[in-house]
Coordinates of C-alpha atoms and ligand atoms in Angstrom, one line a residue:
A1 CA 11.2 22.1 -2.4
P2 CA 11.2 23.0 -6.1
E3 CA 11.2 26.6 -7.1
T4 CA 7.8 28.1 -7.7
T5 CA 7.2 30.2 -10.8
A6 CA 5.1 33.3 -11.1
D7 CA 1.4 32.7 -10.5
A8 CA -0.7 32.5 -13.6
S9 CA -4.4 32.4 -14.3
P10 CA -4.4 30.9 -17.7
T11 CA -7.7 30.4 -19.5
I12 CA -8.7 26.8 -18.9
T13 CA -10.8 25.5 -21.7
S14 CA -11.2 21.8 -20.8
D15 CA -11.7 20.0 -17.5
P16 CA -8.4 20.1 -15.6
F17 CA -9.5 17.6 -13.0
T18 CA -9.4 14.4 -15.2
L19 CA -7.3 12.6 -12.6
G20 CA -10.0 13.1 -9.9
V21 CA -9.3 14.0 -6.3
A22 CA -8.1 12.1 -3.2
S23 CA -7.6 12.6 0.5
G24 CA -5.2 10.9 2.9
D25 CA -3.0 10.8 6.0
P26 CA -5.8 11.8 8.4
L27 CA -5.0 13.4 11.8
A28 CA -7.5 14.4 14.4
D29 CA -7.6 18.0 13.1
S30 CA -6.6 17.8 9.5
V31 CA -6.4 15.8 6.3
I32 CA -4.5 16.1 3.1
L33 CA -6.6 17.0 0.1
W34 CA -5.1 16.2 -3.3
T35 CA -5.6 16.8 -7.0
R36 CA -3.4 17.1 -10.0
L37 CA -4.3 19.1 -13.1
L38 CA -4.3 17.3 -16.4
P39 CA -6.6 18.8 -19.1
V40 CA -6.6 17.6 -22.7
D41 CA -4.9 20.9 -23.7
P42 CA -1.4 21.2 -22.3
L43 CA -1.0 23.6 -19.3
P44 CA 1.5 26.5 -19.3
D45 CA 4.7 25.7 -17.5
T46 CA 3.8 28.0 -14.6
D47 CA 2.2 27.4 -11.2
I48 CA -1.6 27.7 -11.3
E49 CA -3.9 28.7 -8.4
V50 CA -6.8 26.5 -7.6
T51 CA -9.5 26.9 -5.0
W52 CA -10.4 24.3 -2.4
E53 CA -13.3 24.0 0.0
I54 CA -14.1 21.6 2.8
A55 CA -17.5 21.3 4.4
R56 CA -19.6 19.4 6.9
D57 CA -22.1 18.5 4.2
A58 CA -22.0 17.3 0.6
E59 CA -24.0 20.4 -0.5
F60 CA -21.4 22.8 0.9
A61 CA -23.9 24.7 3.0
D62 CA -21.6 24.5 6.0
V63 CA -18.1 25.2 4.7
V64 CA -15.5 25.0 7.5
G65 CA -12.4 25.7 5.5
S66 CA -11.4 27.1 2.1
G67 CA -8.5 28.7 0.3
T68 CA -6.3 28.7 -2.7
A69 CA -3.4 26.4 -3.3
L70 CA -0.7 26.2 -6.0
A71 CA -0.7 23.5 -8.6
V72 CA 3.1 23.5 -8.8
A73 CA 4.4 23.2 -12.4
A74 CA 7.6 21.5 -11.3
L75 CA 5.5 18.9 -9.5
G76 CA 3.4 18.1 -12.5
H77 CA 0.7 20.6 -11.4
S78 CA -0.1 18.5 -8.4
V79 CA -1.9 20.1 -5.4
H80 CA -1.4 18.9 -1.8
V81 CA -3.5 20.9 0.7
D82 CA -3.3 20.4 4.4
A83 CA -6.9 21.2 5.5
T84 CA -6.5 22.1 9.1
G85 CA -8.8 23.2 12.0
L86 CA -11.1 20.2 11.6
E87 CA -13.0 18.3 14.3
P88 CA -11.8 14.9 15.3
D89 CA -13.5 11.6 14.2
S90 CA -15.8 13.5 11.8
E91 CA -16.9 13.2 8.2
Y92 CA -16.2 16.0 5.7
H93 CA -16.7 16.8 2.0
Y94 CA -14.3 18.6 -0.2
R95 CA -13.9 19.9 -3.7
F96 CA -11.5 21.9 -5.9
S97 CA -12.3 24.4 -8.6
L98 CA -10.4 26.3 -11.3
G99 CA -12.0 28.7 -13.8
D100 CA -15.4 27.2 -14.9
F101 CA -14.5 23.7 -13.6
S102 CA -15.2 22.1 -10.2
T103 CA -14.7 18.6 -9.0
P104 CA -17.7 16.6 -7.7
P105 CA -17.9 16.5 -3.9
A106 CA -15.7 13.9 -2.4
R107 CA -15.8 12.5 1.1
T108 CA -13.1 12.2 3.8
R109 CA -12.8 11.7 7.5
T110 CA -10.5 12.8 10.4
F111 CA -9.1 10.4 12.9
A112 CA -10.0 10.5 16.6
E113 CA -7.9 12.4 19.2
Q114 CA -5.4 10.5 21.3
G115 CA -6.7 10.0 24.8
T116 CA -10.1 9.0 23.5
M117 CA -11.4 5.6 22.8
P118 CA -13.5 5.3 19.6
D119 CA -16.1 2.5 19.5
R120 CA -14.9 1.1 16.3
F121 CA -12.9 1.7 13.1
R122 CA -13.6 0.2 9.7
F123 CA -11.2 0.0 6.9
A124 CA -10.1 -2.1 4.0
F125 CA -6.7 -2.8 2.6
S126 CA -5.1 -4.2 -0.5
S127 CA -2.2 -3.8 -2.9
C128 CA -1.0 -4.6 -6.4
Q129 CA -3.2 -3.3 -9.2
N130 CA -1.4 -4.4 -12.5
W131 CA -3.4 -2.7 -15.3
E132 CA -2.6 -5.4 -17.8
Q133 CA -3.7 -8.3 -15.6
G134 CA -7.3 -7.4 -14.8
Y135 CA -9.9 -4.8 -13.8
Y136 CA -10.8 -3.1 -10.6
A137 CA -13.9 -4.9 -9.5
A138 CA -12.5 -4.9 -6.0
Y139 CA -12.8 -1.1 -5.9
R140 CA -16.3 -1.2 -7.2
D141 CA -17.2 -3.4 -4.2
V142 CA -15.4 -1.0 -1.9
V143 CA -17.4 1.9 -3.2
E144 CA -20.7 0.0 -3.2
R145 CA -20.3 -1.0 0.5
G146 CA -19.8 2.6 1.6
D147 CA -19.1 1.7 5.2
L148 CA -15.4 2.4 5.5
D149 CA -13.5 5.0 7.5
A150 CA -10.2 4.6 5.5
F151 CA -8.5 2.6 2.8
V152 CA -4.9 1.3 3.3
F153 CA -2.8 0.6 0.2
L154 CA 0.4 -1.4 0.6
G155 CA 2.2 -0.9 -2.7
D156 CA 2.5 -1.8 -6.3
Y157 CA 0.1 1.0 -7.2
I158 CA 1.6 0.9 -10.8
Y159 CA 3.7 -1.6 -12.6
E160 CA 6.7 -0.2 -14.4
Y161 CA 6.9 -2.8 -17.2
A162 CA 6.6 -2.0 -20.8
S163 CA 3.3 -3.0 -22.3
G164 CA 3.2 -6.7 -22.8
G165 CA 5.6 -7.5 -20.0
Y166 CA 3.7 -9.7 -17.6
A167 CA 0.4 -8.9 -19.4
D168 CA -2.5 -11.3 -19.5
D169 CA -4.3 -11.2 -22.8
R170 CA -7.7 -11.3 -21.0
G171 CA -6.6 -8.0 -19.3
R172 CA -6.1 -4.6 -20.8
T173 CA -3.2 -2.9 -22.4
T174 CA -1.4 0.2 -21.2
G175 CA -0.5 1.0 -24.8
Q176 CA 2.8 2.3 -23.3
D177 CA 5.7 0.7 -25.1
F178 CA 8.3 1.5 -22.5
E179 CA 9.5 0.4 -19.1
C180 CA 9.2 3.4 -16.8
E181 CA 12.6 5.0 -16.2
T182 CA 12.1 8.8 -16.6
L183 CA 9.9 11.2 -14.7
D184 CA 7.7 11.7 -17.8
Q185 CA 7.3 8.0 -18.2
Y186 CA 6.3 7.4 -14.6
R187 CA 3.9 10.3 -14.8
R188 CA 2.2 8.9 -17.9
R189 CA 1.9 5.5 -16.2
Y190 CA 0.3 7.0 -13.0
A191 CA -2.0 9.1 -15.2
L192 CA -3.2 6.0 -17.1
Y193 CA -3.9 4.1 -13.8
R194 CA -5.8 7.1 -12.5
S195 CA -7.9 7.1 -15.6
D196 CA -9.8 4.1 -14.2
P197 CA -13.1 5.4 -12.8
L198 CA -13.4 2.8 -10.1
L199 CA -10.0 3.7 -8.7
R200 CA -10.9 7.4 -8.8
E201 CA -14.2 6.7 -7.0
A202 CA -12.4 4.7 -4.3
H203 CA -10.1 7.6 -3.7
A204 CA -13.0 10.0 -3.5
L205 CA -14.8 7.8 -0.9
V206 CA -12.5 7.9 2.1
P207 CA -9.0 9.0 3.1
W208 CA -6.2 6.6 2.0
I209 CA -3.1 5.7 3.9
I210 CA -0.5 4.7 1.2
T211 CA 2.9 3.2 1.1
W212 CA 4.8 1.8 -1.9
D213 CA 6.5 -1.5 -2.8
D214 CA 8.9 -2.3 -5.6
H215 CA 6.9 -1.8 -8.8
E216 CA 6.6 2.0 -8.1
V217 CA 10.3 2.0 -9.1
D218 CA 11.6 -1.4 -10.4
N219 CA 10.7 -5.0 -9.7
D220 CA 12.5 -6.4 -6.6
Y221 CA 14.8 -3.4 -6.2
A222 CA 16.6 -3.1 -2.9
D223 CA 18.0 0.4 -1.9
D224 CA 20.4 1.3 -4.7
S225 CA 20.3 -2.1 -6.4
S226 CA 18.0 -2.5 -9.3
E227 CA 16.5 -5.7 -10.5
N228 CA 19.2 -6.0 -13.3
D229 CA 22.0 -4.5 -11.2
D230 CA 22.2 -1.3 -13.3
A231 CA 24.9 1.3 -12.6
R232 CA 24.3 2.7 -9.2
Q233 CA 24.1 6.4 -10.2
A234 CA 21.8 5.7 -13.1
F235 CA 19.5 3.7 -10.9
L236 CA 19.4 6.4 -8.2
E237 CA 18.4 8.9 -10.9
R238 CA 15.6 6.6 -11.9
R239 CA 14.6 6.1 -8.3
A240 CA 14.4 9.9 -7.8
A241 CA 12.1 10.2 -10.9
A242 CA 9.9 7.4 -9.6
Y243 CA 9.7 8.8 -6.1
Q244 CA 8.8 12.2 -7.4
A245 CA 6.0 10.9 -9.6
W246 CA 4.6 8.8 -6.7
Y247 CA 4.6 12.0 -4.6
E248 CA 2.8 13.9 -7.3
F249 CA 0.0 11.4 -7.5
M250 CA -0.5 10.5 -3.8
P251 CA -2.5 12.3 -1.1
V252 CA 0.4 12.1 1.4
R253 CA 1.4 14.2 4.3
L254 CA 5.0 14.7 3.1
D255 CA 7.2 17.4 1.7
P256 CA 8.1 16.8 -1.9
P257 CA 11.2 14.8 -2.4
S258 CA 14.4 16.2 -3.7
G259 CA 16.6 13.5 -5.1
A260 CA 16.7 9.8 -4.6
D261 CA 16.1 9.7 -0.9
F262 CA 12.5 10.1 0.4
D263 CA 11.5 9.0 3.9
I264 CA 7.8 8.0 3.7
Y265 CA 7.5 5.9 6.8
R266 CA 5.0 7.5 9.1
S267 CA 2.2 6.7 11.6
F268 CA -1.5 7.5 12.1
A269 CA -3.4 6.8 15.3
H270 CA -7.2 6.7 15.5
G271 CA -7.5 7.7 19.2
D272 CA -6.3 5.0 21.5
L273 CA -7.9 2.3 19.4
V274 CA -5.6 1.6 16.6
N275 CA -2.2 3.0 15.5
F276 CA -0.9 2.4 12.0
H277 CA 2.8 2.3 11.6
V278 CA 3.4 2.6 7.9
L279 CA 6.7 1.1 6.7
D280 CA 8.9 1.2 3.7
T281 CA 10.6 -2.2 3.2
R282 CA 12.3 -1.2 -0.1
Q283 CA 14.4 1.9 0.1
Y284 CA 16.8 0.9 2.9
R285 CA 17.0 -2.9 2.6
S286 CA 20.2 -4.9 2.0
D287 CA 20.2 -6.5 -1.4
Q288 CA 18.4 -9.8 -1.6
Q289 CA 20.2 -13.1 -1.1
S290 CA 21.3 -14.4 -4.5
N291 CA 24.0 -17.0 -3.8
E292 CA 22.1 -20.2 -3.0
P293 CA 20.7 -22.7 -5.4
F294 CA 17.2 -22.1 -6.8
V295 CA 14.5 -24.6 -6.4
E296 CA 13.6 -25.3 -9.9
Q297 CA 9.8 -25.9 -9.9
L298 CA 9.1 -22.8 -7.8
G299 CA 10.9 -20.2 -9.8
E300 CA 14.0 -18.1 -9.3
A301 CA 12.9 -16.2 -6.2
V302 CA 12.6 -19.3 -4.0
Q303 CA 15.9 -20.4 -2.5
V304 CA 17.5 -22.4 0.2
R305 CA 18.0 -19.8 2.9
D306 CA 21.6 -18.7 3.4
E307 CA 21.8 -18.8 7.2
E308 CA 24.9 -16.7 7.5
L309 CA 23.5 -13.9 5.4
V310 CA 20.0 -13.7 6.7
W311 CA 21.0 -13.8 10.4
S312 CA 23.8 -11.2 9.9
P313 CA 23.2 -8.0 11.9
D314 CA 24.3 -6.1 8.8
H315 CA 21.5 -7.6 6.7
T316 CA 18.7 -5.1 7.1
M317 CA 15.2 -4.8 5.9
L318 CA 14.1 -1.4 7.4
G319 CA 17.5 0.3 7.8
A320 CA 18.7 1.5 11.2
A321 CA 16.7 4.8 11.3
Q322 CA 13.4 3.3 10.4
N323 CA 13.9 0.3 12.6
Q324 CA 14.5 2.6 15.6
W325 CA 11.5 4.8 14.6
V326 CA 9.1 1.9 14.5
T327 CA 10.5 0.3 17.6
D328 CA 10.2 3.6 19.5
G329 CA 6.8 4.3 18.0
V330 CA 5.2 1.0 19.1
A331 CA 6.8 1.4 22.5
A332 CA 5.3 4.9 22.9
S333 CA 1.9 3.9 21.5
N334 CA -1.2 3.9 23.7
A335 CA -3.2 2.0 21.2
V336 CA -5.1 -1.2 21.9
W337 CA -4.0 -2.4 18.4
D338 CA -0.6 -1.5 17.0
V339 CA -0.4 -2.2 13.3
L340 CA 2.6 -2.7 11.0
A341 CA 1.2 -1.7 7.6
Q342 CA 3.8 -3.0 5.2
Q343 CA 4.6 -4.9 2.1
V344 CA 6.2 -8.4 2.2
F345 CA 5.0 -11.3 4.4
M346 CA 6.5 -11.8 7.8
F347 CA 4.8 -15.0 8.8
G348 CA 7.3 -17.3 7.3
G349 CA 6.8 -19.6 4.4
N350 CA 8.9 -22.8 4.1
A351 CA 8.3 -24.1 0.5
I352 CA 9.3 -27.6 1.4
V353 CA 8.0 -29.6 4.3
G354 CA 10.6 -29.9 7.0
A355 CA 13.4 -28.3 5.0
E356 CA 16.1 -27.0 7.3
P357 CA 17.3 -24.4 6.5
P358 CA 14.0 -23.5 5.1
V359 CA 13.4 -22.9 1.4
V360 CA 12.0 -19.4 1.2
V361 CA 11.0 -16.5 -0.9
V362 CA 14.1 -14.4 -0.3
D363 CA 12.4 -11.1 -1.1
T364 CA 10.1 -11.4 1.9
W365 CA 11.1 -11.1 5.6
D366 CA 12.2 -14.8 5.3
G367 CA 15.2 -13.4 3.6
Y368 CA 15.8 -11.1 6.5
A369 CA 15.4 -13.5 9.4
G370 CA 17.6 -11.7 11.9
A371 CA 16.0 -8.3 11.3
R372 CA 12.6 -9.8 11.6
K373 CA 13.5 -11.5 14.9
E374 CA 14.9 -8.3 16.4
L375 CA 11.9 -6.2 15.3
L376 CA 9.2 -8.7 16.4
D377 CA 10.9 -9.5 19.7
S378 CA 10.7 -5.7 20.4
V379 CA 7.3 -4.7 19.1
G380 CA 5.8 -8.1 20.2
E381 CA 6.7 -7.2 23.7
S382 CA 5.7 -3.5 23.7
A383 CA 2.5 -3.7 21.7
D384 CA -0.7 -4.5 23.6
N385 CA -1.9 -6.3 20.5
L386 CA 0.2 -6.6 17.3
V387 CA -1.3 -6.9 13.9
V388 CA 0.7 -7.0 10.7
L389 CA -0.9 -6.1 7.4
T390 CA 0.8 -7.3 4.2
G391 CA 0.4 -7.0 0.4
D392 CA 2.8 -7.9 -2.4
F393 CA 2.1 -11.7 -2.8
H394 CA -1.0 -11.5 -5.0
S395 CA -2.7 -14.0 -2.6
A396 CA -4.4 -13.8 0.8
A397 CA -3.3 -15.4 4.0
V398 CA -3.9 -15.5 7.8
A399 CA -1.1 -16.5 10.1
E400 CA 0.1 -16.6 13.6
L401 CA 3.3 -14.5 14.1
R402 CA 6.4 -15.7 15.9
S403 CA 9.6 -13.7 15.9
D404 CA 11.2 -16.8 14.3
P405 CA 8.3 -18.5 12.4
F406 CA 10.1 -21.8 12.1
D407 CA 10.8 -22.1 15.9
E408 CA 7.5 -23.3 17.4
S409 CA 8.9 -23.2 20.9
L410 CA 8.5 -19.4 20.7
P411 CA 5.3 -17.8 21.7
V412 CA 2.7 -16.4 19.3
I413 CA 3.1 -12.6 19.6
G414 CA 0.6 -11.3 17.0
S415 CA -1.5 -11.9 13.9
E416 CA -0.8 -11.3 10.3
F417 CA -3.4 -10.6 7.6
M418 CA -2.2 -10.6 4.0
A419 CA -4.6 -9.1 1.6
S420 CA -4.7 -10.3 -2.0
S421 CA -4.1 -8.1 -5.0
I422 CA -6.6 -5.8 -6.6
S423 CA -5.8 -7.1 -10.1
S424 CA -2.3 -8.6 -10.2
S425 CA -2.2 -12.3 -11.0
F426 CA -0.9 -15.1 -8.9
F427 CA 0.2 -18.2 -10.8
D428 CA -2.1 -19.0 -13.7
D429 CA -1.8 -22.7 -13.9
D430 CA -4.4 -24.5 -11.6
D431 CA -2.1 -27.4 -10.8
T432 CA 0.7 -25.1 -9.7
V433 CA -1.7 -23.1 -7.6
E434 CA -3.1 -26.2 -5.9
A435 CA 0.3 -27.7 -5.2
L436 CA 1.5 -24.4 -3.8
V437 CA -1.5 -23.9 -1.5
T438 CA -1.4 -27.5 -0.2
G439 CA 2.3 -27.4 0.2
A440 CA 2.3 -24.0 2.0
L441 CA -0.3 -25.1 4.5
T442 CA 1.3 -28.4 5.2
A443 CA 4.8 -27.1 5.6
N444 CA 3.8 -24.1 7.7
P445 CA 1.5 -24.9 10.7
H446 CA 1.5 -21.2 11.7
L447 CA -0.1 -20.4 8.3
K448 CA -3.9 -20.8 9.0
W449 CA -5.4 -20.0 5.7
F450 CA -4.2 -19.2 2.1
D451 CA -6.2 -18.2 -1.0
T452 CA -5.1 -17.1 -4.4
Q453 CA -8.0 -15.1 -5.8
R454 CA -7.9 -11.3 -6.4
G455 CA -9.5 -9.1 -3.7
Y456 CA -9.1 -7.1 -0.6
T457 CA -9.5 -7.4 3.2
F458 CA -12.1 -5.6 5.2
C459 CA -11.4 -5.0 8.9
E460 CA -13.6 -3.9 11.8
V461 CA -11.6 -2.9 14.8
T462 CA -13.1 -2.4 18.3
P463 CA -11.5 -2.3 21.7
D464 CA -12.4 -5.9 22.3
R465 CA -11.7 -7.6 18.9
W466 CA -10.4 -7.3 15.4
I467 CA -12.5 -8.9 12.6
A468 CA -11.0 -9.4 9.2
Q469 CA -13.2 -10.5 6.2
F470 CA -11.5 -11.6 3.0
R471 CA -13.3 -10.4 -0.1
A472 CA -12.6 -12.2 -3.3
V473 CA -13.2 -11.2 -6.9
A474 CA -14.9 -14.0 -8.9
D475 CA -13.4 -12.9 -12.3
Q476 CA -10.5 -10.5 -12.3
F477 CA -11.1 -9.8 -16.0
D478 CA -14.7 -8.5 -15.5
E479 CA -15.1 -5.1 -13.8
S480 CA -18.7 -6.0 -12.9
S481 CA -17.6 -9.3 -11.3
P482 CA -19.3 -10.4 -8.1
V483 CA -17.1 -9.9 -5.0
D484 CA -17.9 -12.1 -2.0
T485 CA -16.6 -12.8 1.5
I486 CA -14.7 -16.1 1.4
S487 CA -13.4 -16.3 4.9
A488 CA -13.6 -14.3 8.2
W489 CA -11.3 -14.2 11.1
E490 CA -11.2 -12.7 14.6
V491 CA -8.5 -11.7 17.0
Q492 CA -9.6 -11.1 20.6
A493 CA -7.8 -8.3 22.4
G494 CA -5.3 -9.8 24.9
T495 CA -5.1 -13.1 23.0
P496 CA -2.6 -13.1 20.2
G497 CA -3.4 -15.2 17.2
P498 CA -6.3 -15.4 14.7
V499 CA -9.4 -17.5 15.2
Q500 CA -11.5 -18.6 12.2
L501 CA -15.1 -17.4 12.1
S502 CA -16.0 -18.7 8.7
Ligands
LIG601 FE1 2.6 -6.8 -6.9
LIG602 CA1 5.7 -6.3 -5.0

């Protein structure tokens, strides 16, 4: 942990809570409360004491916990409070204060105790919120519906690009003329994203369970390999800066990182109903396949699969420690539903009908076929019901899961729901999109549904069934855009595989 400096009680003359508040990583008796001080006037380079309160009610008549916490200067004056001693499966309200300033009351929840069976759990999940490609109408819809117990975010919280890189001129500009590489640059990027009021409201609504993908550091990085194959040590310094900034801005139940290694995989069980195993598919993975011919019309990331590489036992997606952790975690889980909350799609996407070996997006689990088969053979066997939640692909999908998706003689062992992006674009050109969707559905019979609009997925989980509703944003460039359900699916407990409701 970084050294703390002497406490100071500086005079604060402007609102220090401009980044809002958040909560996350709920347990049955505690939740992480977060804020980070960023007033207009610069803060002194010392730690600052803030006050926090958590109550049964939004008026704070029934306060059940309170205290002071340090906004640590070395961590960008971020505050992570573990509010303990709470009741299971209960709603709470919290706020921070400093000097004359207090945050508006925000809402959070605890999870249910293991050994109990909650009636139901409602959450939404999504990923990918590129500032320059659209607005956050999806979060407006999340806030308006008001019926969630949690929100799960699967990565690409920021995009590291310099302003103009991958922008859409109907979107908005970051005004930041740098690709993020230093701690200060990543901090400025997160602060900009958190300046969006809809994002802040979504954080203040429910606890979030968050993991990262590549753009929190660098597009398509793999372990210590950057997108552009920078010098290893320089990239690890960049990764350390990126990981620290992510920690500073996220309501996570983790100790602050020191250096370029930061284990963030962790799990959260809501009683015996649902257990979220939250994965990191970036930090430990082998570098992506790069030695096979590209398939011109589909872009550089789609390649004829290199069978020797992707089936090699050394070609890892999760790394040995995380792989063992999730395998053991699912085996030990008592949940009706075991969930892999992760980044890149597992379901298998052959880009060309009948191609053998398949033509795949090598950044996804398709580029790690041996690791996928080993993991799914294990967790498919030990989970009562396996559901994989996915982000990254800026499009939505529903699929049957097999441990090798291209071997239809294998049994279906679970279901995958891929949520679309909050704002990040899929391909712009309508003809490309239509060809991709038609081709993907034709070439991949296990892929049951695919859509390329922005949005998020709402899930209602009970002991008997899992319902997933796909919500789509009509116009990603309008923050007041309508958001509608475009498809709904069900998984019956005990019967692996999704069934379409609408
Ligand atoms: Fe993305
Ligand atoms: Ca990504």
